Amino acid sequence: DEKERFDPTQFQDCIIQGLTETGTDLEAVAKFLDASGAKLDYRRYAETLFDILVAGGMLAPGGTLADDMTRTDVCVFAAQEDLETMQAFAQVFNKLIRRYKYLEKGFEDEVKKLLLFLKGFSESERNKLAMLTGILLANGTLNASILNSLYNENLVKEGVSAAFAVKLFKSWINEKDINAVAVSLRKVNMDNRLMELFPANKQSVEHFSKYFTEAGLKELSEYVRNQQTIGARKELQKELQEQMSRGDPFKDIILYVKEEMKKNNISEQTVIAIIWSSVMSTVEWNKKEELVAEQAIKHLKQYSPLLAAFTTQGQSELTLLLKIQEYCYDNIHFMKAFQKIVVLFYKAEVLSEEPILKWYKDAHLAKGKSVFLEQMKKFVEWLKNAEEGNQKLRSQAP
């Protein structure tokens, strides 16, 4: 009885007959599919419909075409292997799904299934499917969550996933750009999972970068490298804050940070910004403006040896100055504390004359510029005189 009610064979025959009559004119194919939706039960036979449009007939488990079934050559797998042809096929799917919105979910399930069947297809069929999928991801017909299927252990182990991803990302980036791709990946938490396209022993940025750069996808390699660095920076900040709240000795913290810098190729400028925000977030600040400056000086004096360890370059000192300016501007209670913090860091040898003068002259931010430059005026004059007189007595700084 059940078999009676669910019989895709008759449905398949109707679709294949119609496709054979339209031939390879994809405009005509789209029109035929549009009209047939009114007569045939697309809702029930969505999987059969999409199997035919992609592979030419109903697929048996594993991805082979069922032997006893009729098939058609008007399908993705029998088409030419080029971007233009796949773009035309993408239009057929777009029109069909726009017309019959309820097919959206069925189509997503179909693509997930096809990706799991990749080993059952020829290399050329896989390439066509990859190009088509990339185009459909670019125009929003598909959601990037379908890529989960590529993390199947067997596909990854045999290198099928990575090879498929190359073609897919090429057509996706060709339609949009790497930034649009990044947004789609981030929405479904895939932005940090791309390395899983390789087996565990090859999941390194170096391997990923080499593989995709050689395949002509340098922008994807750079994107993953960048993601990795962002991840490492977040991890560094989290660990730093924990070490500070535990009260770990500075020498241990400095050693840890230097190892992380080396391991993840993080610059000193980036690190000083992370340390500054970590130091400022470990304390509950007083809400009264007249008390917050005193509290800040006390707190920062304690941490100045840590900051000094990562301002060995003029550029790092400038980065720190800009971070202090930004912080004092964004936290209104700190507006009057800017000059006091800079003088403290000068005395503690965290900051030196040159970067302070450069900041004052032309390297400052626009945020609160007039207030901060006014605050720094006397100190800058003192610095210039001290330089001219060659009497760099930090302890005498006003």
Short mmCIF file of C-alpha atoms in Angstrom, two decimals:
data_model
loop_
_atom_site.label_atom_id
_atom_site.label_comp_id
_atom_site.label_asym_id
_atom_site.label_seq_id
_atom_site.Cartn_x
_atom_site.Cartn_y
_atom_site.Cartn_z
CA ASP A 1 0.00 0.00 0.00
CA GLU A 2 2.75 2.37 1.09
CA LYS A 3 4.69 1.52 -2.09
CA GLU A 4 1.63 2.35 -4.14
CA ARG A 5 1.39 5.79 -2.65
CA PHE A 6 5.09 6.59 -2.90
CA ASP A 7 6.12 5.63 -6.40
CA PRO A 8 8.73 7.94 -7.84
CA THR A 9 9.07 5.90 -11.05
CA GLN A 10 6.07 7.44 -12.74
CA PHE A 11 7.16 10.91 -11.57
CA GLN A 12 10.65 10.26 -12.94
CA ASP A 13 9.28 9.14 -16.32
CA CYS A 14 7.23 12.35 -16.65
CA ILE A 15 10.22 14.58 -15.83
CA ILE A 16 12.65 12.70 -18.07
CA GLN A 17 10.21 12.69 -20.97
CA GLY A 18 9.73 16.45 -20.60
CA LEU A 19 13.48 17.09 -20.41
CA THR A 20 14.11 14.95 -23.47
CA GLU A 21 11.61 17.05 -25.38
CA THR A 22 13.12 20.39 -24.28
CA GLY A 23 16.65 19.21 -25.09
CA THR A 24 19.64 21.19 -23.85
CA ASP A 25 17.99 24.62 -24.12
CA LEU A 26 18.08 25.54 -20.44
CA GLU A 27 15.57 28.37 -20.86
CA ALA A 28 13.08 25.80 -22.13
CA VAL A 29 14.06 23.43 -19.28
CA ALA A 30 13.26 26.14 -16.71
CA LYS A 31 9.89 26.84 -18.34
CA PHE A 32 9.03 23.12 -18.46
CA LEU A 33 9.90 22.69 -14.74
CA ASP A 34 7.87 25.77 -13.85
CA ALA A 35 4.78 24.48 -15.65
CA SER A 36 5.15 20.87 -14.41
CA GLY A 37 5.02 21.99 -10.78
CA ALA A 38 1.33 22.64 -11.18
CA LYS A 39 0.67 19.05 -12.35
CA LEU A 40 3.30 16.95 -10.58
CA ASP A 41 3.86 16.46 -6.85
CA TYR A 42 7.19 18.29 -6.39
CA ARG A 43 6.73 18.38 -2.64
CA ARG A 44 6.68 14.61 -2.31
CA TYR A 45 9.23 13.81 -5.01
CA ALA A 46 11.74 16.62 -4.43
CA GLU A 47 14.66 14.21 -4.03
CA THR A 48 13.83 12.41 -7.28
CA LEU A 49 13.46 15.74 -9.10
CA PHE A 50 16.86 17.00 -7.97
CA ASP A 51 18.55 13.63 -8.59
CA ILE A 52 17.39 13.82 -12.21
CA LEU A 53 18.46 17.44 -12.70
CA VAL A 54 21.93 16.75 -11.31
CA ALA A 55 22.68 13.15 -12.30
CA GLY A 56 20.16 12.36 -15.03
CA GLY A 57 18.16 9.83 -13.05
CA MET A 58 17.40 8.49 -9.59
CA LEU A 59 20.52 7.79 -7.55
CA ALA A 60 20.99 4.58 -5.65
CA PRO A 61 22.68 4.79 -2.22
CA GLY A 62 26.36 5.65 -2.70
CA GLY A 63 25.75 7.82 -5.73
CA THR A 64 25.41 5.38 -8.64
CA LEU A 65 22.55 5.65 -11.09
CA ALA A 66 19.99 2.93 -10.64
CA ASP A 67 20.53 0.52 -13.58
CA ASP A 68 16.95 -0.29 -14.39
CA MET A 69 15.87 3.34 -14.55
CA THR A 70 15.50 5.55 -17.58
CA ARG A 71 17.86 8.51 -17.63
CA THR A 72 18.37 11.80 -19.41
CA ASP A 73 21.39 13.68 -20.68
CA VAL A 74 19.78 17.00 -19.81
CA CYS A 75 21.48 17.23 -16.42
CA VAL A 76 24.48 18.79 -14.67
CA PHE A 77 26.62 15.64 -14.88
CA ALA A 78 26.18 15.30 -18.66
CA ALA A 79 26.80 19.00 -19.35
CA GLN A 80 30.06 20.68 -20.35
CA GLU A 81 32.59 21.17 -17.57
CA ASP A 82 32.90 24.96 -17.58
CA LEU A 83 31.80 27.87 -15.46
CA GLU A 84 29.45 29.38 -18.01
CA THR A 85 27.44 26.15 -18.38
CA MET A 86 27.23 25.75 -14.59
CA GLN A 87 26.06 29.37 -14.24
CA ALA A 88 23.25 28.58 -16.70
CA PHE A 89 22.30 25.47 -14.68
CA ALA A 90 22.37 27.52 -11.47
CA GLN A 91 19.73 29.76 -13.07
CA VAL A 92 17.50 26.72 -13.62
CA PHE A 93 17.69 25.82 -9.90
CA ASN A 94 17.21 29.45 -8.85
CA LYS A 95 14.07 29.90 -10.93
CA LEU A 96 12.64 26.58 -9.79
CA ILE A 97 13.22 27.28 -6.08
CA ARG A 98 12.03 30.87 -6.32
CA ARG A 99 8.82 29.62 -7.95
CA TYR A 100 8.29 26.74 -5.49
CA LYS A 101 9.66 28.05 -2.18
CA TYR A 102 8.88 24.78 -0.41
CA LEU A 103 11.64 23.09 -2.44
CA GLU A 104 14.32 25.08 -0.58
CA LYS A 105 14.74 22.56 2.26
CA GLY A 106 14.57 19.56 -0.11
CA PHE A 107 17.28 21.09 -2.28
CA GLU A 108 19.54 21.71 0.70
CA ASP A 109 19.09 18.08 1.81
CA GLU A 110 19.82 16.93 -1.73
CA VAL A 111 23.12 18.83 -1.92
CA LYS A 112 24.20 17.52 1.50
CA LYS A 113 23.46 14.00 0.23
CA LEU A 114 25.32 14.57 -3.06
CA LEU A 115 28.39 15.75 -1.15
CA LEU A 116 28.39 12.58 0.91
CA PHE A 117 28.16 10.59 -2.37
CA LEU A 118 31.19 12.34 -3.95
CA LYS A 119 33.28 9.17 -4.14
CA GLY A 120 30.59 7.58 -6.29
CA PHE A 121 31.00 10.24 -8.99
CA SER A 122 33.70 10.70 -11.61
CA GLU A 123 36.24 13.51 -11.24
CA SER A 124 34.52 15.53 -13.96
CA GLU A 125 31.10 15.10 -12.28
CA ARG A 126 32.59 16.23 -8.97
CA ASN A 127 34.11 19.29 -10.63
CA LYS A 128 30.78 20.29 -12.16
CA LEU A 129 28.95 19.80 -8.89
CA ALA A 130 31.62 21.87 -7.07
CA MET A 131 31.32 24.75 -9.54
CA LEU A 132 27.53 24.67 -9.36
CA THR A 133 27.55 24.56 -5.55
CA GLY A 134 29.94 27.53 -5.40
CA ILE A 135 27.66 29.59 -7.65
CA LEU A 136 24.55 28.66 -5.64
CA LEU A 137 26.33 29.57 -2.38
CA ALA A 138 27.30 32.92 -3.90
CA ASN A 139 23.76 33.83 -4.92
CA GLY A 140 22.21 32.68 -1.66
CA THR A 141 20.22 29.72 -3.01
CA LEU A 142 22.26 27.49 -0.69
CA ASN A 143 23.41 28.05 2.88
CA ALA A 144 27.08 27.47 3.77
CA SER A 145 26.04 24.92 6.42
CA ILE A 146 25.86 22.31 3.61
CA LEU A 147 29.68 22.30 3.72
CA ASN A 148 29.40 20.18 6.88
CA SER A 149 29.04 17.16 4.59
CA LEU A 150 32.61 17.72 3.34
CA TYR A 151 33.96 16.95 6.82
CA ASN A 152 32.98 13.31 6.37
CA GLU A 153 35.94 11.24 7.56
CA ASN A 154 36.30 9.08 4.43
CA LEU A 155 36.06 12.03 2.04
CA VAL A 156 38.67 13.94 4.06
CA LYS A 157 41.03 10.98 4.35
CA GLU A 158 41.07 10.32 0.62
CA GLY A 159 41.61 13.97 -0.30
CA VAL A 160 38.21 14.23 -2.02
CA SER A 161 36.99 17.04 0.27
CA ALA A 162 40.01 19.30 -0.29
CA ALA A 163 39.99 18.81 -4.09
CA PHE A 164 36.25 19.50 -4.21
CA ALA A 165 36.67 22.60 -2.00
CA VAL A 166 39.21 24.07 -4.46
CA LYS A 167 36.70 24.08 -7.35
CA LEU A 168 33.87 25.18 -5.09
CA PHE A 169 35.71 28.17 -3.60
CA LYS A 170 37.06 29.20 -6.99
CA SER A 171 33.57 29.54 -8.44
CA TRP A 172 32.20 31.09 -5.22
CA ILE A 173 34.95 33.76 -5.10
CA ASN A 174 34.57 34.31 -8.86
CA GLU A 175 30.89 35.19 -8.34
CA LYS A 176 31.44 37.33 -5.22
CA ASP A 177 34.74 37.98 -3.41
CA ILE A 178 36.60 36.60 -0.41
CA ASN A 179 34.89 39.09 1.98
CA ALA A 180 31.41 37.91 0.99
CA VAL A 181 32.56 34.29 1.33
CA ALA A 182 33.95 35.09 4.80
CA VAL A 183 30.62 36.61 5.91
CA SER A 184 28.70 33.50 4.78
CA LEU A 185 31.14 31.18 6.54
CA ARG A 186 31.05 33.23 9.74
CA LYS A 187 27.23 33.12 9.85
CA VAL A 188 27.30 29.33 10.18
CA ASN A 189 30.48 29.11 12.32
CA MET A 190 32.50 27.61 9.49
CA ASP A 191 35.13 30.35 9.40
CA ASN A 192 37.41 28.47 11.81
CA ARG A 193 36.78 24.97 10.46
CA LEU A 194 38.29 25.05 6.98
CA MET A 195 41.43 23.22 8.06
CA GLU A 196 39.24 20.19 8.83
CA LEU A 197 39.15 19.59 5.07
CA PHE A 198 42.46 17.82 5.71
CA PRO A 199 43.26 14.80 7.91
CA ALA A 200 44.32 15.59 11.51
CA ASN A 201 48.06 15.21 10.76
CA LYS A 202 47.83 17.84 7.99
CA GLN A 203 45.69 20.40 9.79
CA SER A 204 48.25 23.20 9.88
CA VAL A 205 48.10 26.72 8.43
CA GLU A 206 51.27 25.93 6.47
CA HIS A 207 49.76 22.87 4.78
CA PHE A 208 46.45 24.61 4.09
CA SER A 209 48.21 27.66 2.72
CA LYS A 210 50.52 25.68 0.42
CA TYR A 211 47.69 23.50 -0.94
CA PHE A 212 45.26 26.32 -1.73
CA THR A 213 47.90 28.79 -2.92
CA GLU A 214 49.23 26.22 -5.40
CA ALA A 215 45.64 25.65 -6.56
CA GLY A 216 45.36 29.39 -7.30
CA LEU A 217 43.41 30.40 -4.20
CA LYS A 218 45.88 32.69 -2.47
CA GLU A 219 43.10 34.85 -1.01
CA LEU A 220 41.57 31.83 0.75
CA SER A 221 44.98 30.88 2.17
CA GLU A 222 45.48 34.40 3.48
CA TYR A 223 41.97 34.43 4.94
CA VAL A 224 42.61 31.21 6.89
CA ARG A 225 46.00 32.47 8.06
CA ASN A 226 44.31 35.63 9.26
CA GLN A 227 41.57 33.69 11.04
CA GLN A 228 44.23 31.64 12.77
CA THR A 229 46.00 34.80 13.95
CA ILE A 230 42.72 36.30 15.20
CA GLY A 231 42.03 33.06 17.08
CA ALA A 232 45.54 33.09 18.57
CA ARG A 233 45.14 36.74 19.63
CA LYS A 234 41.82 36.05 21.35
CA GLU A 235 43.35 33.06 23.11
CA LEU A 236 46.35 35.15 24.17
CA GLN A 237 44.13 37.87 25.64
CA LYS A 238 41.99 35.34 27.52
CA GLU A 239 45.03 33.58 28.99
CA LEU A 240 46.70 36.92 29.87
CA GLN A 241 43.66 38.08 31.82
CA GLU A 242 43.58 34.79 33.73
CA GLN A 243 47.29 35.05 34.56
CA MET A 244 46.85 38.63 35.76
CA SER A 245 43.83 37.82 37.92
CA ARG A 246 45.80 34.93 39.48
CA GLY A 247 48.65 37.36 40.15
CA ASP A 248 51.27 35.30 38.26
CA PRO A 249 54.81 36.74 38.38
CA PHE A 250 55.58 39.12 35.48
CA LYS A 251 58.58 37.08 34.37
CA ASP A 252 56.29 34.07 33.77
CA ILE A 253 53.73 36.19 31.92
CA ILE A 254 56.47 37.77 29.76
CA LEU A 255 57.90 34.35 28.91
CA TYR A 256 54.44 33.02 27.95
CA VAL A 257 53.66 36.05 25.75
CA LYS A 258 57.02 35.85 23.96
CA GLU A 259 56.48 32.16 23.19
CA GLU A 260 53.01 32.91 21.79
CA MET A 261 54.39 35.76 19.67
CA LYS A 262 56.94 33.43 18.15
CA LYS A 263 54.58 30.49 17.69
CA ASN A 264 51.77 32.50 16.05
CA ASN A 265 53.85 35.17 14.36
CA ILE A 266 52.22 38.00 16.35
CA SER A 267 53.91 41.41 16.18
CA GLU A 268 54.98 43.44 19.21
CA GLN A 269 52.53 46.20 18.18
CA THR A 270 49.64 43.73 18.34
CA VAL A 271 50.85 42.36 21.67
CA ILE A 272 51.20 45.76 23.37
CA ALA A 273 47.60 46.57 22.39
CA ILE A 274 46.43 43.22 23.87
CA ILE A 275 48.39 43.77 27.09
CA TRP A 276 47.03 47.29 27.48
CA SER A 277 43.39 46.19 27.12
CA SER A 278 44.01 43.21 29.44
CA VAL A 279 45.59 45.43 32.10
CA MET A 280 42.69 47.90 31.89
CA SER A 281 40.03 45.19 32.09
CA THR A 282 41.34 43.53 35.26
CA VAL A 283 40.11 46.30 37.53
CA GLU A 284 36.78 47.83 38.62
CA TRP A 285 37.23 51.56 37.93
CA ASN A 286 35.94 54.26 40.23
CA LYS A 287 33.01 56.20 38.81
CA LYS A 288 34.30 59.51 40.20
CA GLU A 289 36.54 61.41 37.84
CA GLU A 290 38.68 62.94 40.58
CA LEU A 291 39.48 59.49 42.04
CA VAL A 292 39.91 57.49 38.84
CA ALA A 293 43.20 59.17 37.82
CA GLU A 294 44.79 58.30 41.14
CA GLN A 295 43.49 54.74 40.92
CA ALA A 296 44.77 54.40 37.32
CA ILE A 297 48.25 55.65 38.16
CA LYS A 298 48.55 53.24 41.07
CA HIS A 299 47.30 50.32 38.94
CA LEU A 300 49.46 51.15 35.87
CA LYS A 301 52.59 51.75 37.95
CA GLN A 302 52.27 48.17 39.15
CA TYR A 303 52.00 46.86 35.57
CA SER A 304 54.60 49.11 33.92
CA PRO A 305 57.38 46.42 33.98
CA LEU A 306 55.07 44.16 31.96
CA LEU A 307 54.27 46.90 29.43
CA ALA A 308 57.95 47.91 29.22
CA ALA A 309 58.89 44.39 28.14
CA PHE A 310 56.88 44.86 24.93
CA THR A 311 57.77 48.42 23.93
CA THR A 312 61.22 47.70 22.57
CA GLN A 313 60.36 49.40 19.25
CA GLY A 314 59.27 52.98 18.57
CA GLN A 315 56.28 51.68 16.64
CA SER A 316 55.09 49.67 19.66
CA GLU A 317 55.37 52.78 21.87
CA LEU A 318 53.30 54.74 19.36
CA THR A 319 50.70 51.94 19.27
CA LEU A 320 50.48 52.11 23.08
CA LEU A 321 50.08 55.92 23.01
CA LEU A 322 47.22 55.61 20.51
CA LYS A 323 45.57 52.92 22.64
CA ILE A 324 45.83 55.16 25.74
CA GLN A 325 44.34 58.07 23.76
CA GLU A 326 41.50 55.89 22.50
CA TYR A 327 40.79 54.49 25.96
CA CYS A 328 40.75 57.91 27.65
CA TYR A 329 38.43 59.24 24.93
CA ASP A 330 36.02 56.26 25.07
CA ASN A 331 35.91 56.27 28.91
CA ILE A 332 34.85 59.77 29.83
CA HIS A 333 36.20 59.57 33.45
CA PHE A 334 39.70 59.14 32.01
CA MET A 335 39.70 62.28 29.86
CA LYS A 336 41.79 64.24 32.39
CA ALA A 337 44.08 61.30 33.20
CA PHE A 338 45.76 61.04 29.78
CA GLN A 339 48.78 63.24 30.52
CA LYS A 340 49.32 61.63 33.95
CA ILE A 341 49.41 58.15 32.37
CA VAL A 342 51.88 59.23 29.66
CA VAL A 343 54.21 60.88 32.21
CA LEU A 344 54.02 57.78 34.43
CA PHE A 345 55.02 55.57 31.50
CA TYR A 346 57.81 57.97 30.55
CA LYS A 347 59.26 57.81 34.06
CA ALA A 348 58.87 54.02 34.14
CA GLU A 349 60.70 53.73 30.77
CA VAL A 350 57.69 52.25 29.01
CA LEU A 351 57.61 55.27 26.65
CA SER A 352 60.51 57.38 25.34
CA GLU A 353 60.87 60.94 24.04
CA GLU A 354 60.77 60.32 20.30
CA PRO A 355 57.43 58.46 20.04
CA ILE A 356 55.79 60.97 22.45
CA LEU A 357 56.98 63.89 20.31
CA LYS A 358 55.92 62.12 17.13
CA TRP A 359 52.49 61.44 18.62
CA TYR A 360 52.18 65.11 19.61
CA LYS A 361 53.32 66.43 16.25
CA ASP A 362 51.33 64.37 13.76
CA ALA A 363 50.68 60.76 14.80
CA HIS A 364 47.76 61.30 17.20
CA LEU A 365 44.17 60.24 16.55
CA ALA A 366 41.37 62.73 15.92
CA LYS A 367 39.49 61.45 18.99
CA GLY A 368 39.65 64.15 21.69
CA LYS A 369 42.71 65.59 19.95
CA SER A 370 42.40 69.20 21.20
CA VAL A 371 41.89 68.13 24.84
CA PHE A 372 44.83 65.73 24.85
CA LEU A 373 47.24 67.98 22.95
CA GLU A 374 46.46 70.79 25.39
CA GLN A 375 47.12 68.46 28.35
CA MET A 376 50.46 67.41 26.85
CA LYS A 377 51.68 70.89 25.87
CA LYS A 378 53.82 71.63 28.96
CA PHE A 379 55.26 68.14 29.14
CA VAL A 380 56.20 68.22 25.45
CA GLU A 381 57.93 71.56 25.92
CA TRP A 382 59.83 70.16 28.88
CA LEU A 383 60.81 67.12 26.75
CA LYS A 384 62.13 69.31 23.94
CA ASN A 385 64.20 71.40 26.38
CA ALA A 386 65.47 68.31 28.15
CA GLU A 387 66.53 66.90 24.76
CA GLU A 388 68.27 70.10 23.76
CA GLY A 389 70.05 70.33 27.06
CA ASN A 390 70.76 66.62 26.76
CA GLN A 391 69.61 66.13 30.34
CA LYS A 392 67.26 63.20 30.02
CA LEU A 393 66.46 62.98 33.72
CA ARG A 394 63.22 61.00 33.71
CA SER A 395 62.75 61.39 37.43
CA GLN A 396 62.47 65.15 37.01
CA ALA A 397 59.67 64.92 34.48
CA PRO A 398 56.84 67.28 35.47
#
